[in-house]
Coordinates of C-alpha atoms in Angstrom, one line a residue:
X1 CA -0.2 -0.7 -0.6
X2 CA 1.7 2.9 -0.9
X3 CA 1.8 5.6 1.4
X4 CA 2.3 9.4 1.9
X5 CA 5.3 11.4 2.8
X6 CA 3.8 12.4 6.3
X7 CA 2.5 8.6 7.0
X8 CA 6.0 7.7 5.6
X9 CA 7.9 9.1 8.4
X10 CA 5.5 8.8 11.6
X11 CA 5.8 4.7 11.0
X12 CA 9.5 5.4 10.6
X13 CA 8.8 7.5 14.2
X14 CA 6.9 4.6 16.0
X15 CA 10.0 2.5 14.8
X16 CA 12.5 5.0 15.9
X17 CA 10.5 5.8 19.0
X18 CA 11.3 3.0 20.6
X19 CA 14.8 2.8 21.8
X20 CA 14.5 6.0 23.4
X21 CA 11.5 5.1 24.9
X22 CA 13.6 2.6 26.0
X23 CA 16.6 4.7 27.5
X24 CA 17.0 4.8 31.3
X25 CA 19.1 6.8 33.3
X26 CA 20.4 5.6 36.3
X27 CA 21.3 8.1 39.4
X28 CA 23.6 7.0 42.2
X29 CA 21.3 8.6 44.4
X30 CA 18.3 10.1 45.0
X31 CA 19.8 13.5 45.5
X32 CA 22.5 13.3 42.6
X33 CA 25.8 15.7 42.1
X34 CA 25.9 18.6 40.5
X35 CA 28.7 17.2 38.3
X36 CA 30.0 14.4 37.1
X37 CA 33.6 15.5 38.9
X38 CA 30.8 15.7 42.7
X39 CA 29.2 12.3 40.8
X40 CA 33.1 10.5 41.2
X41 CA 34.2 12.1 44.8
X42 CA 30.9 11.0 46.2
X43 CA 31.5 7.5 44.6
X44 CA 35.8 7.5 46.1
X45 CA 33.8 8.3 49.5
X46 CA 31.5 6.2 49.8
X47 CA 33.7 2.8 48.3
X48 CA 32.1 2.3 46.3
X49 CA 34.9 2.9 43.3
X50 CA 39.0 3.1 44.0
X51 CA 40.7 7.0 42.9
X52 CA 42.6 6.5 39.8
X53 CA 44.4 9.4 38.3
X54 CA 43.5 7.7 34.8
X55 CA 40.0 7.9 35.0
X56 CA 40.0 11.4 37.4
X57 CA 41.7 12.3 34.5
X58 CA 39.2 12.0 31.9
X59 CA 36.5 13.1 34.2
X60 CA 37.2 16.4 33.8
X61 CA 36.5 16.6 30.1
X62 CA 32.9 15.5 31.1
X63 CA 32.6 18.4 33.9
X64 CA 33.3 20.9 30.7
X65 CA 31.5 19.3 28.7
X66 CA 28.0 19.9 31.2
X67 CA 29.2 22.9 31.4
X68 CA 29.3 23.2 27.3
X69 CA 26.1 22.1 26.7
X70 CA 24.6 23.8 29.7
X71 CA 25.3 27.2 28.1
X72 CA 24.0 26.3 25.1
X73 CA 20.9 25.3 25.7
X74 CA 20.2 29.0 27.1
X75 CA 21.8 30.6 24.0
X76 CA 19.1 27.8 22.0
X77 CA 15.6 28.5 23.0
X78 CA 14.1 30.9 21.5
X79 CA 13.7 30.0 16.9
X80 CA 16.1 29.3 14.7
X81 CA 19.1 29.6 17.5
X82 CA 20.6 27.0 16.5
X83 CA 21.7 28.3 12.6
X84 CA 23.4 31.1 15.5
X85 CA 24.9 28.6 18.0
X86 CA 26.4 25.3 17.1
X87 CA 26.2 22.2 19.1
X88 CA 29.4 21.3 21.0
X89 CA 31.8 18.9 21.3
X90 CA 30.9 15.3 21.9
X91 CA 33.0 12.8 24.0
X92 CA 34.4 9.6 22.6
X93 CA 36.0 7.3 25.3
X94 CA 38.0 4.5 24.5
X95 CA 40.7 2.1 26.2
X96 CA 40.5 -1.3 27.4
X97 CA 37.8 -3.9 28.7
X98 CA 38.0 -3.1 33.0
X99 CA 38.9 0.2 33.4
X100 CA 35.4 2.5 33.9
X101 CA 34.7 4.2 30.8
X102 CA 30.7 3.5 31.1
X103 CA 31.1 4.0 35.3
X104 CA 32.1 7.6 33.7
X105 CA 29.5 8.0 31.2
X106 CA 27.1 6.9 33.7
X107 CA 27.2 9.5 36.5
X108 CA 28.3 12.6 33.2
X109 CA 24.7 11.8 31.9
X110 CA 23.3 11.2 35.0
X111 CA 24.5 14.8 36.2
X112 CA 23.8 16.2 33.6
X113 CA 20.6 18.8 33.7
X114 CA 20.3 19.6 29.7
X115 CA 17.5 18.5 28.8
X116 CA 15.7 15.3 26.2
X117 CA 18.4 13.0 26.1
X118 CA 19.4 9.7 25.7
X119 CA 22.0 6.3 27.0
X120 CA 21.7 3.3 25.7
X121 CA 23.2 0.0 23.5
X122 CA 24.6 1.6 20.6
X123 CA 23.1 -2.1 18.8
X124 CA 19.6 -1.2 20.1
X125 CA 20.0 2.1 18.4
X126 CA 20.9 1.0 15.6
X127 CA 19.0 -1.9 15.7
X128 CA 15.8 0.2 15.8
X129 CA 17.0 2.3 13.2
X130 CA 17.3 -0.2 11.4
X131 CA 13.6 -1.0 11.6
X132 CA 12.5 2.9 10.7
X133 CA 15.1 2.2 7.5
X134 CA 12.8 -0.8 6.5
X135 CA 9.2 1.0 7.5
X136 CA 10.0 3.7 5.0
X137 CA 11.7 1.9 1.7
X138 CA 8.5 -0.9 1.4
X139 CA 6.1 2.2 2.1
X140 CA 7.8 4.7 -0.2
X141 CA 6.3 4.8 -4.3
X142 CA 9.6 2.4 -7.0
X143 CA 8.3 4.4 -9.3
X144 CA 9.8 7.4 -6.2
X145 CA 13.7 7.8 -5.1
X146 CA 13.1 8.1 -1.7
X147 CA 16.2 8.6 0.9
X148 CA 14.9 7.8 3.9
X149 CA 18.4 8.6 6.5
X150 CA 17.4 12.1 6.6
X151 CA 13.6 11.5 7.9
X152 CA 14.8 9.3 10.7
X153 CA 17.6 11.4 11.8
X154 CA 14.7 13.9 11.5
X155 CA 13.4 11.6 14.5
X156 CA 15.8 11.4 16.7
X157 CA 17.0 14.4 16.5
X158 CA 13.5 16.3 18.0
X159 CA 13.9 13.3 21.0
X160 CA 17.0 14.0 22.0
X161 CA 19.7 16.2 21.8
X162 CA 21.7 14.3 23.6
X163 CA 23.1 10.5 22.4
X164 CA 25.2 8.4 25.3
X165 CA 26.1 5.0 23.9
X166 CA 27.9 2.2 25.5
X167 CA 29.5 0.1 23.6
X168 CA 30.2 1.3 20.3
X169 CA 31.2 -0.6 18.1
X170 CA 30.4 -1.5 13.9
X171 CA 31.0 -5.2 13.3
X172 CA 27.7 -4.7 11.0
X173 CA 28.7 -3.8 7.4
X174 CA 25.4 -2.4 7.5
X175 CA 25.6 0.3 9.9
X176 CA 29.3 1.0 8.1
X177 CA 27.1 1.8 5.4
X178 CA 24.7 4.1 6.8
X179 CA 26.7 6.3 9.8
X180 CA 28.0 8.7 7.6
X181 CA 24.9 10.0 6.4
X182 CA 22.9 8.8 9.2
X183 CA 25.3 10.9 12.0
X184 CA 25.8 14.1 9.1
X185 CA 22.1 14.4 10.3
X186 CA 22.4 13.7 13.5
X187 CA 25.5 16.5 14.0
X188 CA 23.5 19.0 11.7
X189 CA 20.7 19.2 13.9
X190 CA 22.4 19.6 16.2
X191 CA 22.6 16.6 18.2
X192 CA 25.5 16.1 21.0
X193 CA 26.9 12.2 20.7
X194 CA 28.9 10.8 23.8
X195 CA 29.7 7.4 24.2
X196 CA 32.3 4.8 25.4
X197 CA 34.4 2.0 22.5
X198 CA 36.9 -0.6 23.0
X199 CA 38.6 0.2 20.1
X200 CA 39.7 3.9 19.1
X201 CA 38.2 5.9 16.2
X202 CA 41.3 4.5 13.7
X203 CA 40.5 0.9 14.6
X204 CA 36.5 1.4 13.7
X205 CA 36.1 -1.5 11.6
X206 CA 38.6 -3.1 10.5
X207 CA 39.8 -5.4 8.0
X208 CA 35.6 -4.9 7.5
X209 CA 34.4 -5.6 4.2
X210 CA 33.6 -2.3 2.6
X211 CA 35.9 -0.1 4.6
X212 CA 36.5 3.3 2.2
X213 CA 33.1 3.6 2.1
X214 CA 33.0 3.7 6.6
X215 CA 36.5 6.0 7.0
X216 CA 34.8 8.8 5.9
X217 CA 32.4 8.4 8.9
X218 CA 35.6 8.5 10.9
X219 CA 36.8 11.9 10.1
X220 CA 33.9 13.2 10.6
X221 CA 33.5 11.9 14.2
X222 CA 37.1 13.5 14.8
X223 CA 35.7 16.7 13.7
X224 CA 32.6 16.2 16.1
X225 CA 33.6 14.4 19.4
X226 CA 36.5 15.3 22.2
X227 CA 38.6 11.9 21.2
X228 CA 39.6 10.7 25.0
X229 CA 42.3 7.4 24.8
X230 CA 41.6 6.4 28.5
X231 CA 45.0 4.6 29.3
X232 CA 44.4 1.8 31.5
X233 CA 46.7 -1.2 32.3
X234 CA 44.4 -2.6 35.1
X235 CA 40.4 -4.4 34.7
X236 CA 39.1 -3.8 37.9
X237 CA 36.4 -6.4 37.5
X238 CA 38.4 -9.1 37.0
X239 CA 39.8 -7.2 40.0
X240 CA 36.7 -7.6 41.9
X241 CA 37.1 -10.5 41.6
X242 CA 40.2 -10.6 43.2
X243 CA 38.9 -9.3 46.1
X244 CA 36.1 -12.2 46.7
X245 CA 38.7 -14.3 47.4
X246 CA 40.2 -15.5 43.7
X247 CA 38.6 -18.4 44.0
X248 CA 35.4 -17.8 41.4
X249 CA 32.7 -15.1 41.2
X250 CA 30.4 -15.6 44.3
X251 CA 27.2 -16.2 40.7
X252 CA 28.8 -18.5 39.2
X253 CA 28.9 -22.4 39.4
X254 CA 31.1 -25.0 37.5
X255 CA 29.2 -28.0 36.8
X256 CA 32.0 -31.2 38.5
X257 CA 32.7 -28.6 40.6
X258 CA 29.4 -28.4 42.7
X259 CA 27.6 -31.4 43.3
X260 CA 24.0 -31.6 42.2
X261 CA 24.4 -27.5 40.3
X262 CA 20.6 -27.8 38.4
X263 CA 19.0 -29.2 41.6
X264 CA 21.2 -26.1 44.0
X265 CA 20.0 -23.9 40.5
X266 CA 16.6 -24.4 41.2
X267 CA 16.8 -23.7 44.9
X268 CA 17.9 -20.4 43.8
X269 CA 14.9 -19.8 42.1
X270 CA 12.4 -20.9 44.7
X271 CA 14.5 -19.1 47.1
X272 CA 14.6 -15.8 44.7
X273 CA 10.9 -16.0 43.1
X274 CA 9.6 -16.2 46.4
X275 CA 11.5 -13.2 47.7
X276 CA 9.9 -11.8 44.9
X277 CA 6.1 -12.5 46.5
X278 CA 6.1 -15.7 44.6
X279 CA 5.1 -18.9 46.4
X280 CA 4.4 -21.9 44.8
X281 CA 4.9 -23.8 40.9
X282 CA 6.9 -22.5 38.6
X283 CA 5.2 -20.4 35.9
X284 CA 5.3 -20.3 32.1
X285 CA 4.3 -17.2 30.7
X286 CA 4.1 -15.8 26.2
X287 CA 6.2 -12.8 25.5
X288 CA 4.8 -10.5 22.8
X289 CA 8.4 -9.1 21.0
X290 CA 7.6 -7.5 17.6
X291 CA 4.7 -10.1 16.9
X292 CA 7.3 -12.9 17.7
X293 CA 6.0 -14.9 21.0
X294 CA 8.8 -16.2 23.2
X295 CA 8.5 -19.1 25.2
X296 CA 9.6 -18.6 29.3
X297 CA 8.5 -21.7 31.1
X298 CA 10.5 -21.3 34.0
X299 CA 9.9 -17.6 36.0
X300 CA 8.3 -16.6 39.0
X301 CA 7.0 -12.7 38.9
X302 CA 10.4 -10.7 37.6
X303 CA 12.9 -14.0 38.6
X304 CA 13.3 -15.9 36.0
X305 CA 15.0 -19.6 35.0
X306 CA 16.3 -20.5 31.8
X307 CA 18.7 -22.9 29.8
X308 CA 21.2 -21.3 27.5
X309 CA 20.1 -23.2 24.6
X310 CA 16.3 -21.9 24.8
X311 CA 18.2 -18.6 25.1
X312 CA 21.3 -18.5 22.6
X313 CA 20.4 -21.4 20.1
X314 CA 16.6 -20.0 19.4
X315 CA 16.5 -17.7 16.9
X316 CA 16.3 -14.6 19.2
X317 CA 17.9 -11.0 19.1
X318 CA 18.9 -7.7 21.1
X319 CA 14.9 -7.2 21.4
X320 CA 13.8 -10.3 23.1
X321 CA 16.4 -9.3 25.3
X322 CA 15.7 -6.0 25.2
X323 CA 12.5 -7.4 26.8
X324 CA 13.5 -10.3 29.1
X325 CA 15.6 -7.1 30.6
X326 CA 13.2 -4.7 31.3
X327 CA 10.1 -7.5 32.9
X328 CA 12.9 -9.9 34.6
X329 CA 15.6 -8.1 37.8
X330 CA 17.5 -11.8 37.7
X331 CA 18.0 -14.2 35.6
X332 CA 19.5 -17.6 35.7
X333 CA 20.7 -19.4 32.9
X334 CA 21.6 -23.1 33.1
X335 CA 23.5 -25.4 30.9
X336 CA 26.1 -22.9 29.5
X337 CA 28.3 -25.1 26.9
X338 CA 32.5 -24.3 26.1
X339 CA 31.6 -20.8 23.6
X340 CA 33.7 -20.9 20.7
X341 CA 33.8 -18.8 16.9
X342 CA 32.7 -22.4 14.8
X343 CA 29.4 -21.7 16.2
X344 CA 30.1 -18.1 15.9
X345 CA 25.9 -17.7 16.3
X346 CA 25.0 -18.6 19.3
X347 CA 28.1 -17.0 20.6
X348 CA 26.5 -13.9 19.9
X349 CA 23.7 -14.5 21.2
X350 CA 25.0 -15.1 24.3
X351 CA 26.9 -12.3 23.7
X352 CA 24.3 -10.1 23.1
X353 CA 22.3 -11.2 26.0
X354 CA 25.2 -10.3 28.3
X355 CA 25.0 -7.1 27.1
X356 CA 21.9 -6.3 27.4
X357 CA 20.9 -8.3 30.9
X358 CA 24.3 -5.7 31.8
X359 CA 22.8 -2.3 30.4
X360 CA 20.0 -2.8 32.8
X361 CA 21.4 -3.9 35.6
X362 CA 20.2 -7.7 35.4
X363 CA 21.5 -9.8 37.9
X364 CA 22.7 -12.6 36.9
X365 CA 23.5 -16.5 38.7
X366 CA 25.0 -18.5 36.1
X367 CA 25.9 -22.9 35.9
X368 CA 28.8 -22.9 33.4
X369 CA 30.7 -26.6 32.1
X370 CA 34.0 -24.3 32.5
X371 CA 35.5 -21.9 33.8
X372 CA 34.6 -17.9 33.4
X373 CA 38.3 -17.6 32.0
X374 CA 37.6 -20.8 29.7
X375 CA 34.2 -20.3 28.5
X376 CA 34.8 -19.2 24.9
X377 CA 37.4 -20.8 23.5
X378 CA 39.3 -17.9 20.4
X379 CA 40.2 -20.5 17.7
X380 CA 40.9 -19.3 13.7
X381 CA 38.6 -20.3 10.9
X382 CA 40.2 -20.6 7.4
X383 CA 39.3 -18.0 5.2
X384 CA 37.7 -20.7 2.7
X385 CA 35.2 -21.7 6.3
X386 CA 34.3 -17.7 6.2
X387 CA 34.3 -17.3 2.3
X388 CA 31.5 -19.8 2.8
X389 CA 29.5 -18.5 6.0
X390 CA 29.4 -15.0 4.7
X391 CA 28.2 -16.3 1.4
X392 CA 24.8 -14.3 1.0
X393 CA 26.9 -11.0 1.9
X394 CA 28.7 -11.3 -0.4
X395 CA 26.9 -11.9 -3.6
X396 CA 23.7 -9.1 -2.4
X397 CA 27.1 -6.5 -1.5
X398 CA 28.4 -7.8 -5.7
X399 CA 31.5 -8.4 -4.5
X400 CA 34.6 -10.7 -6.2
X401 CA 36.0 -14.2 -3.1
X402 CA 39.2 -13.9 -4.4
X403 CA 41.5 -14.5 -2.2
X404 CA 42.1 -10.8 -1.3
X405 CA 38.4 -10.4 0.5
X406 CA 37.9 -13.9 1.9
X407 CA 41.4 -12.7 3.6
X408 CA 39.8 -9.3 5.1
X409 CA 36.7 -11.4 5.8
X410 CA 38.9 -13.7 8.0
X411 CA 40.6 -10.9 9.6
X412 CA 37.5 -8.5 10.2
X413 CA 35.2 -11.4 12.2
X414 CA 38.4 -12.2 13.9
X415 CA 39.5 -9.9 15.7
X416 CA 35.6 -8.6 16.3
X417 CA 34.9 -11.6 17.7
X418 CA 37.8 -11.1 20.2
X419 CA 36.9 -7.7 20.9
X420 CA 33.5 -9.2 22.0
X421 CA 35.0 -12.3 24.3
X422 CA 37.1 -10.0 26.6
X423 CA 34.2 -8.4 26.8
X424 CA 31.5 -10.9 27.5
X425 CA 34.3 -12.5 30.1
X426 CA 34.9 -9.2 31.9
X427 CA 31.2 -8.6 32.4
X428 CA 31.0 -12.4 33.1
X429 CA 33.0 -11.6 36.3
X430 CA 32.0 -8.3 37.4
X431 CA 28.3 -9.5 36.6
X432 CA 28.2 -12.4 39.2
X433 CA 30.0 -10.5 41.3
X434 CA 28.5 -9.8 45.1
X435 CA 29.8 -5.8 44.5
X436 CA 27.2 -6.2 41.5
X437 CA 24.4 -7.9 42.9
X438 CA 24.6 -4.8 45.5
X439 CA 25.1 -2.2 43.1
X440 CA 22.6 -3.9 40.5
X441 CA 19.3 -4.8 43.2
X442 CA 19.7 -5.0 47.4
X443 CA 20.8 -8.4 47.7
X444 CA 18.1 -9.6 49.4
X445 CA 18.8 -13.9 50.4
X446 CA 21.7 -15.9 50.1
X447 CA 20.9 -19.4 48.9
X448 CA 23.3 -22.0 50.1

């Protein structure tokens, strides 16, 4: 059915609104400090974090951005004032896993009084962008050329003028090909971006397919954001684990090391569900996610238990995991196997699941077949295997299947997989610690 430009835009708006509605603000207290540096000092004084010279050097830049945003907001309250007052530069903070990037950005977000702000995981944001673009393309007359990116960007900028992205990473060619045009439109509309990443800008989408078309975005990113390198050799998530005794995270259990582990995890579920007000046997529910039904056979109020196979071997994605994280504050995951790159689809789903649960501060209990640092096996796949795996993508893009193309796919896939798996292991260590459980919600019981 053909629709008018206004109808098409409204359809796209509905898709993009969902990611902005799912944005969240995590305050350190009910009376947040008036600056990121004040929030940092309070967290140190309360014993929540340790004073770190590198983090302290970074926090001053967030203080400065808060001040510039406040001044900018006052100057742009009147019509057409955006034309005379360009938006301040944002911040792109990159560094190794566990060095505190997300904590610093959250302190900035929680204390910044700039209106129309949104904090979200970059992957979730881009998924909703693509949904909005798809709606506009499929509802547009084929005989009439139509670029949907400006319309989607306009929707985003009307909802939020400050975008804060956790885990800015580019692993999908579909993202890589639209980022420059998308963010050109966002920046032109006065949007300010703050992002954390494990990658410096020049390494984004490194060795990816058609990277020559992505490189202009790197220049745009450097022009619009202050690039901060959080040089650190400390993984605070791993240090947190060592502080708890070093024998393993408190809420991560290994089959073979813990007798009758499935029974123990079932007891965890029963006690946690009872503490949440559920009494009786587990309840099977069906969640509707974008017209797709997701079966959850073991729930009790806002506590759920599921096997790895049910959440990561089935065709679920970020939207499903976001729905779970919005509904449940505690997840018990059983029968997690050894994960290798040869089972890349399940591994990617597991990585997405952990990213979403971490971002939403969901408490996690895991029963796995290997210790946490041995859970993900790095294995080098041959170029021919990767070429076959990406055959459909290569055909869609009309790329050559010569040895050089296969080599580039191999380099890119292996590097990105290793980056993602290192982040997942680091986050698992934090999420299964007692410290995380206290910060994610009151540690109400300690089942035996």
